Amino acid sequence: MTGASRSGISRGVSDPTFVPDSQQRGLVAALPPQLRDYAMLARFDRPIGWWLLFWPCAWSVMLAGGEQRLGLIAWLLVGSIAMRGAGCVLNDIVDADLDRKVARTAQRPVASGRVSKKAAWGWLLLLCAVGLVVLFQLRLEAQLVALGSVALVAAYPFMKRITWWPQAWLGLVFTWGALVGWIEIRQDQLGALAALYAGSIVWCIGYDTIYAIQDREDDALVGIRSSARRLGQHVRLGVGGFYALAVAFWGLAFWTVRPDWVGLMALVPVAMHLGFQVVTLDTADGDNALARFRSNRDLGFVMVLACWVVGNAGVV
């Protein structure tokens, strides 16, 4: 990892309370310090997280033929922002002691003591209340599916202590929105949904393995497990394998909705984007890994277009 990404100071920001991968811009940077701490606790300074949570929701809506449900997509975006924030707050409460031992996370609000755990719990409940408002916008079946993720979310912070593959658990959690979006639109063709969800899970394992490259040294010192550490010198090969599986599963989902080889062509830009990430990944450079990780925001939009093309053509 480069010295810049280990310094504990965000690029272009002099305040040492900003973590290295923070993107302090606009309203978050302008907030008073106390309010800024709560914004950072929910990772509002790092929008990539809620984009990655939101995209599988949008994919399933589009592939299921719900391209006219723009209101639903907007609600799912709001829910993604709120629930990603809630998940981050829970993670920071549970991981406060570990975060203090890692350079990149030592200045997080709870780990540094700037926000008490009691206050963090209050903030968590408020974010969950926003998520509850979003939940009420869904049909009952989709509500039940959404609630099914609660146990998985609650267990995630502990996975890095008991398994070398916490990224796999994150994949289950972070792409759950694909199930919610699909069931809100339709309740048939569940094979296509299963393939879309499976592809989304391995995509998440791939990009979060790239993200974990930044912390391999500190993780080894404090005993945190990750797929990046487990793969060792084979990280690029592993990420490439996960991404290849993602494309294969997504191809199966597309074929199930529209059994036409032309429909599979919509995945070509997606595969090219993922291939670029793998080919250009430098596992010795934390800045490079962070950039490749963040590029999945753009990948998500490319995949939305692919799902829209196939889902729109496949609706009868």
Tab-separated table of C-alpha atoms in Angstrom:
chain	number	residue	atom	x	y	z
A	1	MET	CA	0.000	0.000	0.000
A	2	THR	CA	1.248	3.437	-0.844
A	3	GLY	CA	2.234	5.931	1.817
A	4	ALA	CA	-0.521	8.296	0.733
A	5	SER	CA	-3.273	5.788	1.351
A	6	ARG	CA	-1.804	4.811	4.729
A	7	SER	CA	-1.398	8.351	5.998
A	8	GLY	CA	-4.870	8.592	7.549
A	9	ILE	CA	-5.531	11.788	5.589
A	10	SER	CA	-7.950	11.874	2.693
A	11	ARG	CA	-6.713	13.052	-0.657
A	12	GLY	CA	-7.090	16.765	-0.960
A	13	VAL	CA	-8.454	17.132	2.580
A	14	SER	CA	-6.269	18.326	5.455
A	15	ASP	CA	-8.537	17.264	8.323
A	16	PRO	CA	-6.972	14.092	9.792
A	17	THR	CA	-10.370	12.787	10.876
A	18	PHE	CA	-11.165	11.957	7.248
A	19	VAL	CA	-10.366	8.348	6.367
A	20	PRO	CA	-8.158	7.789	3.303
A	21	ASP	CA	-10.917	6.528	0.991
A	22	SER	CA	-13.302	9.340	1.910
A	23	GLN	CA	-14.653	11.526	-0.866
A	24	GLN	CA	-15.350	14.744	1.035
A	25	ARG	CA	-17.265	16.992	-1.282
A	26	GLY	CA	-20.259	19.291	-1.181
A	27	LEU	CA	-22.605	19.162	1.775
A	28	VAL	CA	-20.641	16.639	3.846
A	29	ALA	CA	-17.480	18.746	3.779
A	30	ALA	CA	-19.501	21.869	4.642
A	31	LEU	CA	-21.219	20.380	7.696
A	32	PRO	CA	-20.200	21.443	11.225
A	33	PRO	CA	-17.735	18.924	12.714
A	34	GLN	CA	-20.293	17.235	14.991
A	35	LEU	CA	-22.852	16.723	12.228
A	36	ARG	CA	-20.080	15.704	9.855
A	37	ASP	CA	-19.163	12.877	12.215
A	38	TYR	CA	-22.662	11.426	11.918
A	39	ALA	CA	-22.584	11.810	8.142
A	40	MET	CA	-19.254	9.994	8.047
A	41	LEU	CA	-20.522	7.323	10.425
A	42	ALA	CA	-23.222	6.523	7.848
A	43	ARG	CA	-20.570	6.828	5.092
A	44	PHE	CA	-22.383	9.679	3.358
A	45	ASP	CA	-18.878	10.852	2.459
A	46	ARG	CA	-18.400	7.630	0.481
A	47	PRO	CA	-21.383	7.279	-1.870
A	48	ILE	CA	-19.879	4.285	-3.680
A	49	GLY	CA	-21.348	2.026	-0.980
A	50	TRP	CA	-24.959	2.943	-1.540
A	51	TRP	CA	-24.491	2.826	-5.299
A	52	LEU	CA	-23.277	-0.773	-4.965
A	53	LEU	CA	-26.257	-1.599	-2.741
A	54	PHE	CA	-28.708	0.094	-5.093
A	55	TRP	CA	-27.607	-1.320	-8.444
A	56	PRO	CA	-28.868	-4.903	-7.912
A	57	CYS	CA	-32.257	-3.415	-6.991
A	58	ALA	CA	-32.365	-1.522	-10.266
A	59	TRP	CA	-31.112	-4.510	-12.240
A	60	SER	CA	-33.931	-6.738	-11.046
A	61	VAL	CA	-36.602	-4.106	-11.650
A	62	MET	CA	-35.390	-3.577	-15.203
A	63	LEU	CA	-34.863	-7.252	-16.022
A	64	ALA	CA	-38.309	-8.075	-14.605
A	65	GLY	CA	-39.868	-5.599	-17.040
A	66	GLY	CA	-40.503	-2.760	-14.599
A	67	GLU	CA	-38.869	-0.002	-16.631
A	68	GLN	CA	-41.916	2.230	-16.108
A	69	ARG	CA	-41.722	1.998	-12.300
A	70	LEU	CA	-39.460	4.998	-11.860
A	71	GLY	CA	-41.079	5.851	-8.528
A	72	LEU	CA	-40.162	2.405	-7.213
A	73	ILE	CA	-36.575	2.837	-8.362
A	74	ALA	CA	-36.399	6.187	-6.572
A	75	TRP	CA	-37.690	4.642	-3.337
A	76	LEU	CA	-35.177	1.815	-3.634
A	77	LEU	CA	-32.415	4.385	-3.998
A	78	VAL	CA	-33.554	6.170	-0.830
A	79	GLY	CA	-33.718	2.842	0.960
A	80	SER	CA	-30.246	1.911	-0.243
A	81	ILE	CA	-28.771	5.142	1.110
A	82	ALA	CA	-30.499	4.766	4.490
A	83	MET	CA	-29.878	1.057	4.999
A	84	ARG	CA	-26.295	1.177	3.801
A	85	GLY	CA	-25.798	3.920	6.362
A	86	ALA	CA	-27.470	1.831	9.063
A	87	GLY	CA	-25.303	-1.147	8.222
A	88	CYS	CA	-22.154	0.967	8.442
A	89	VAL	CA	-23.175	2.367	11.827
A	90	LEU	CA	-23.775	-1.158	13.149
A	91	ASN	CA	-20.450	-2.301	11.719
A	92	ASP	CA	-18.602	0.577	13.404
A	93	ILE	CA	-20.267	-0.077	16.758
A	94	VAL	CA	-19.262	-3.744	16.660
A	95	ASP	CA	-15.795	-3.128	15.192
A	96	ALA	CA	-14.739	-0.092	17.235
A	97	ASP	CA	-11.897	-1.936	18.995
A	98	LEU	CA	-10.584	-3.454	15.754
A	99	ASP	CA	-10.901	-0.177	13.847
A	100	ARG	CA	-8.600	1.555	16.317
A	101	LYS	CA	-5.818	-0.842	15.301
A	102	VAL	CA	-6.082	-0.231	11.536
A	103	ALA	CA	-4.573	2.944	10.078
A	104	ARG	CA	-7.328	3.433	7.496
A	105	THR	CA	-10.139	3.137	10.050
A	106	ALA	CA	-8.627	4.465	13.297
A	107	GLN	CA	-10.218	7.899	12.833
A	108	ARG	CA	-13.749	6.643	12.261
A	109	PRO	CA	-16.184	8.485	14.563
A	110	VAL	CA	-16.908	5.654	17.001
A	111	ALA	CA	-13.399	4.180	16.997
A	112	SER	CA	-11.883	7.601	17.716
A	113	GLY	CA	-14.426	8.412	20.418
A	114	ARG	CA	-15.886	11.444	18.670
A	115	VAL	CA	-19.299	9.725	18.655
A	116	SER	CA	-20.343	7.599	21.621
A	117	LYS	CA	-21.805	4.146	21.099
A	118	LYS	CA	-25.077	5.315	22.682
A	119	ALA	CA	-25.365	8.169	20.186
A	120	ALA	CA	-24.435	5.802	17.366
A	121	TRP	CA	-27.291	3.481	18.346
A	122	GLY	CA	-29.690	6.434	18.200
A	123	TRP	CA	-28.453	7.349	14.720
A	124	LEU	CA	-28.841	3.718	13.663
A	125	LEU	CA	-32.487	3.687	14.750
A	126	LEU	CA	-33.185	6.902	12.850
A	127	LEU	CA	-31.727	5.480	9.649
A	128	CYS	CA	-33.764	2.314	10.139
A	129	ALA	CA	-36.886	4.465	10.476
A	130	VAL	CA	-36.190	5.880	7.025
A	131	GLY	CA	-35.799	2.341	5.748
A	132	LEU	CA	-39.144	1.479	7.314
A	133	VAL	CA	-40.834	4.273	5.374
A	134	VAL	CA	-39.404	2.805	2.178
A	135	LEU	CA	-40.544	-0.677	3.205
A	136	PHE	CA	-44.135	0.529	3.416
A	137	GLN	CA	-44.012	1.575	-0.236
A	138	LEU	CA	-43.672	-2.072	-1.305
A	139	ARG	CA	-46.244	-4.808	-1.754
A	140	LEU	CA	-46.523	-7.294	1.118
A	141	GLU	CA	-44.547	-10.040	-0.596
A	142	ALA	CA	-41.630	-7.696	-1.276
A	143	GLN	CA	-41.810	-6.404	2.305
A	144	LEU	CA	-41.404	-9.935	3.631
A	145	VAL	CA	-38.454	-10.561	1.339
A	146	ALA	CA	-36.816	-7.321	2.465
A	147	LEU	CA	-37.251	-8.229	6.136
A	148	GLY	CA	-35.577	-11.547	5.420
A	149	SER	CA	-32.231	-9.755	5.165
A	150	VAL	CA	-32.270	-8.426	8.740
A	151	ALA	CA	-30.559	-11.452	10.301
A	152	LEU	CA	-27.914	-11.516	7.582
A	153	VAL	CA	-27.172	-7.819	8.076
A	154	ALA	CA	-26.910	-8.201	11.852
A	155	ALA	CA	-24.473	-11.118	11.527
A	156	TYR	CA	-22.165	-9.559	8.936
A	157	PRO	CA	-19.864	-7.559	11.279
A	158	PHE	CA	-18.873	-10.803	13.011
A	159	MET	CA	-18.006	-12.740	9.843
A	160	LYS	CA	-14.464	-11.368	9.564
A	161	ARG	CA	-13.751	-12.984	12.921
A	162	ILE	CA	-14.906	-16.489	12.031
A	163	THR	CA	-14.352	-16.978	8.296
A	164	TRP	CA	-11.747	-16.178	5.673
A	165	TRP	CA	-14.586	-15.229	3.329
A	166	PRO	CA	-16.582	-12.407	4.935
A	167	GLN	CA	-16.915	-11.070	1.391
A	168	ALA	CA	-19.198	-14.007	0.588
A	169	TRP	CA	-21.523	-13.039	3.439
A	170	LEU	CA	-21.389	-9.435	2.279
A	171	GLY	CA	-22.441	-10.662	-1.154
A	172	LEU	CA	-25.563	-12.246	0.315
A	173	VAL	CA	-26.400	-9.031	2.164
A	174	PHE	CA	-25.372	-6.324	-0.260
A	175	THR	CA	-27.198	-7.751	-3.273
A	176	TRP	CA	-30.400	-8.725	-1.454
A	177	GLY	CA	-32.147	-5.827	-3.160
A	178	ALA	CA	-32.219	-7.876	-6.355
A	179	LEU	CA	-34.740	-10.187	-4.678
A	180	VAL	CA	-36.821	-7.287	-3.386
A	181	GLY	CA	-37.009	-5.456	-6.705
A	182	TRP	CA	-37.981	-8.553	-8.659
A	183	ILE	CA	-40.707	-9.706	-6.252
A	184	GLU	CA	-42.163	-6.195	-6.250
A	185	ILE	CA	-42.584	-6.411	-10.034
A	186	ARG	CA	-43.424	-10.073	-10.572
A	187	GLN	CA	-43.403	-13.445	-8.825
A	188	ASP	CA	-42.711	-15.767	-11.722
A	189	GLN	CA	-39.510	-16.723	-13.583
A	190	LEU	CA	-37.741	-17.259	-10.283
A	191	GLY	CA	-34.986	-19.118	-12.084
A	192	ALA	CA	-33.960	-15.867	-13.740
A	193	LEU	CA	-34.052	-14.140	-10.372
A	194	ALA	CA	-31.893	-16.848	-8.788
A	195	ALA	CA	-29.297	-16.510	-11.545
A	196	LEU	CA	-29.301	-12.706	-11.298
A	197	TYR	CA	-28.850	-12.901	-7.530
A	198	ALA	CA	-26.085	-15.514	-7.752
A	199	GLY	CA	-24.209	-13.401	-10.280
A	200	SER	CA	-24.599	-10.355	-8.088
A	201	ILE	CA	-23.191	-12.223	-5.087
A	202	VAL	CA	-19.990	-13.303	-6.845
A	203	TRP	CA	-19.634	-9.831	-8.369
A	204	CYS	CA	-19.737	-8.443	-4.824
A	205	ILE	CA	-17.145	-10.972	-3.647
A	206	GLY	CA	-14.913	-9.842	-6.506
A	207	TYR	CA	-15.109	-6.106	-5.928
A	208	ASP	CA	-14.890	-6.382	-2.151
A	209	THR	CA	-11.799	-8.563	-2.495
A	210	ILE	CA	-10.273	-5.691	-4.477
A	211	TYR	CA	-11.284	-3.306	-1.687
A	212	ALA	CA	-9.755	-5.550	0.976
A	213	ILE	CA	-6.351	-5.314	-0.735
A	214	GLN	CA	-5.934	-1.933	0.970
A	215	ASP	CA	-5.963	-3.463	4.450
A	216	ARG	CA	-4.045	-6.706	4.040
A	217	GLU	CA	-1.043	-5.607	6.094
A	218	ASP	CA	-3.043	-4.218	9.017
A	219	ASP	CA	-5.566	-7.064	8.848
A	220	ALA	CA	-2.746	-9.572	9.234
A	221	LEU	CA	-1.440	-7.739	12.302
A	222	VAL	CA	-4.779	-7.663	14.133
A	223	GLY	CA	-6.098	-11.020	12.928
A	224	ILE	CA	-8.897	-9.864	10.619
A	225	ARG	CA	-9.686	-12.406	7.908
A	226	SER	CA	-10.524	-11.532	4.319
A	227	SER	CA	-10.625	-13.060	0.867
A	228	ALA	CA	-7.720	-10.802	-0.173
A	229	ARG	CA	-5.533	-12.355	2.527
A	230	ARG	CA	-6.767	-15.857	1.774
A	231	LEU	CA	-6.015	-15.586	-1.932
A	232	GLY	CA	-2.523	-14.291	-1.222
A	233	GLN	CA	-0.554	-13.881	-4.433
A	234	HIS	CA	-3.520	-15.094	-6.480
A	235	VAL	CA	-5.832	-12.155	-5.811
A	236	ARG	CA	-6.055	-11.071	-9.449
A	237	LEU	CA	-6.798	-14.629	-10.585
A	238	GLY	CA	-9.422	-14.983	-7.867
A	239	VAL	CA	-11.131	-11.704	-8.738
A	240	GLY	CA	-11.096	-12.702	-12.396
A	241	GLY	CA	-12.746	-15.992	-11.518
A	242	PHE	CA	-15.467	-14.301	-9.476
A	243	TYR	CA	-16.153	-11.820	-12.247
A	244	ALA	CA	-16.292	-14.591	-14.855
A	245	LEU	CA	-18.845	-16.439	-12.724
A	246	ALA	CA	-20.860	-13.237	-12.397
A	247	VAL	CA	-21.057	-12.800	-16.160
A	248	ALA	CA	-21.988	-16.482	-16.578
A	249	PHE	CA	-24.814	-16.281	-14.031
A	250	TRP	CA	-26.076	-13.016	-15.500
A	251	GLY	CA	-25.999	-14.594	-18.941
A	252	LEU	CA	-28.175	-17.417	-17.608
A	253	ALA	CA	-30.602	-14.870	-16.140
A	254	PHE	CA	-30.792	-13.028	-19.464
A	255	TRP	CA	-31.300	-16.278	-21.373
A	256	THR	CA	-34.110	-17.314	-19.032
A	257	VAL	CA	-35.926	-14.028	-19.626
A	258	ARG	CA	-35.140	-13.861	-23.320
A	259	PRO	CA	-33.783	-17.103	-24.879
A	260	ASP	CA	-32.031	-15.334	-27.727
A	261	TRP	CA	-28.293	-15.073	-28.366
A	262	VAL	CA	-28.801	-11.441	-29.357
A	263	GLY	CA	-29.893	-10.667	-25.804
A	264	LEU	CA	-26.596	-11.980	-24.455
A	265	MET	CA	-24.763	-9.351	-26.493
A	266	ALA	CA	-26.012	-6.791	-23.969
A	267	LEU	CA	-23.538	-8.325	-21.505
A	268	VAL	CA	-20.497	-7.672	-23.695
A	269	PRO	CA	-19.865	-4.136	-22.314
A	270	VAL	CA	-20.330	-5.498	-18.789
A	271	ALA	CA	-17.766	-8.249	-19.373
A	272	MET	CA	-15.342	-5.778	-20.938
A	273	HIS	CA	-15.598	-3.435	-17.953
A	274	LEU	CA	-14.968	-6.243	-15.469
A	275	GLY	CA	-12.094	-7.530	-17.589
A	276	PHE	CA	-10.505	-4.081	-17.566
A	277	GLN	CA	-10.614	-4.055	-13.776
A	278	VAL	CA	-8.811	-7.390	-13.571
A	279	VAL	CA	-6.178	-6.638	-16.209
A	280	THR	CA	-5.267	-3.240	-14.762
A	281	LEU	CA	-5.415	-4.236	-11.083
A	282	ASP	CA	-2.140	-3.660	-9.222
A	283	THR	CA	-2.352	-5.650	-6.006
A	284	ALA	CA	0.666	-3.819	-4.569
A	285	ASP	CA	-0.941	-0.389	-4.922
A	286	GLY	CA	-3.804	0.536	-2.594
A	287	ASP	CA	-4.746	3.581	-4.658
A	288	ASN	CA	-5.042	1.430	-7.764
A	289	ALA	CA	-7.225	-1.085	-5.919
A	290	LEU	CA	-9.473	1.666	-4.572
A	291	ALA	CA	-9.941	3.113	-8.060
A	292	ARG	CA	-10.848	-0.303	-9.506
A	293	PHE	CA	-13.273	-0.873	-6.636
A	294	ARG	CA	-14.970	2.477	-7.200
A	295	SER	CA	-15.286	1.819	-10.934
A	296	ASN	CA	-18.015	-0.700	-10.099
A	297	ARG	CA	-20.353	2.263	-9.728
A	298	ASP	CA	-20.037	2.734	-13.489
A	299	LEU	CA	-20.279	-1.014	-14.054
A	300	GLY	CA	-23.623	-0.939	-12.255
A	301	PHE	CA	-25.017	1.605	-14.702
A	302	VAL	CA	-23.793	-0.395	-17.690
A	303	MET	CA	-25.532	-3.447	-16.242
A	304	VAL	CA	-28.749	-1.454	-15.738
A	305	LEU	CA	-28.791	-0.677	-19.442
A	306	ALA	CA	-28.217	-4.340	-20.276
A	307	CYS	CA	-31.075	-5.427	-18.003
A	308	TRP	CA	-33.339	-2.774	-19.470
A	309	VAL	CA	-32.666	-3.975	-23.023
A	310	VAL	CA	-33.318	-7.630	-22.209
A	311	GLY	CA	-36.180	-7.051	-19.780
A	312	ASN	CA	-38.003	-4.696	-22.102
A	313	ALA	CA	-37.671	-7.080	-25.035
A	314	GLY	CA	-38.592	-10.106	-22.958
A	315	VAL	CA	-41.898	-8.826	-21.588
A	316	VAL	CA	-44.876	-10.383	-23.381
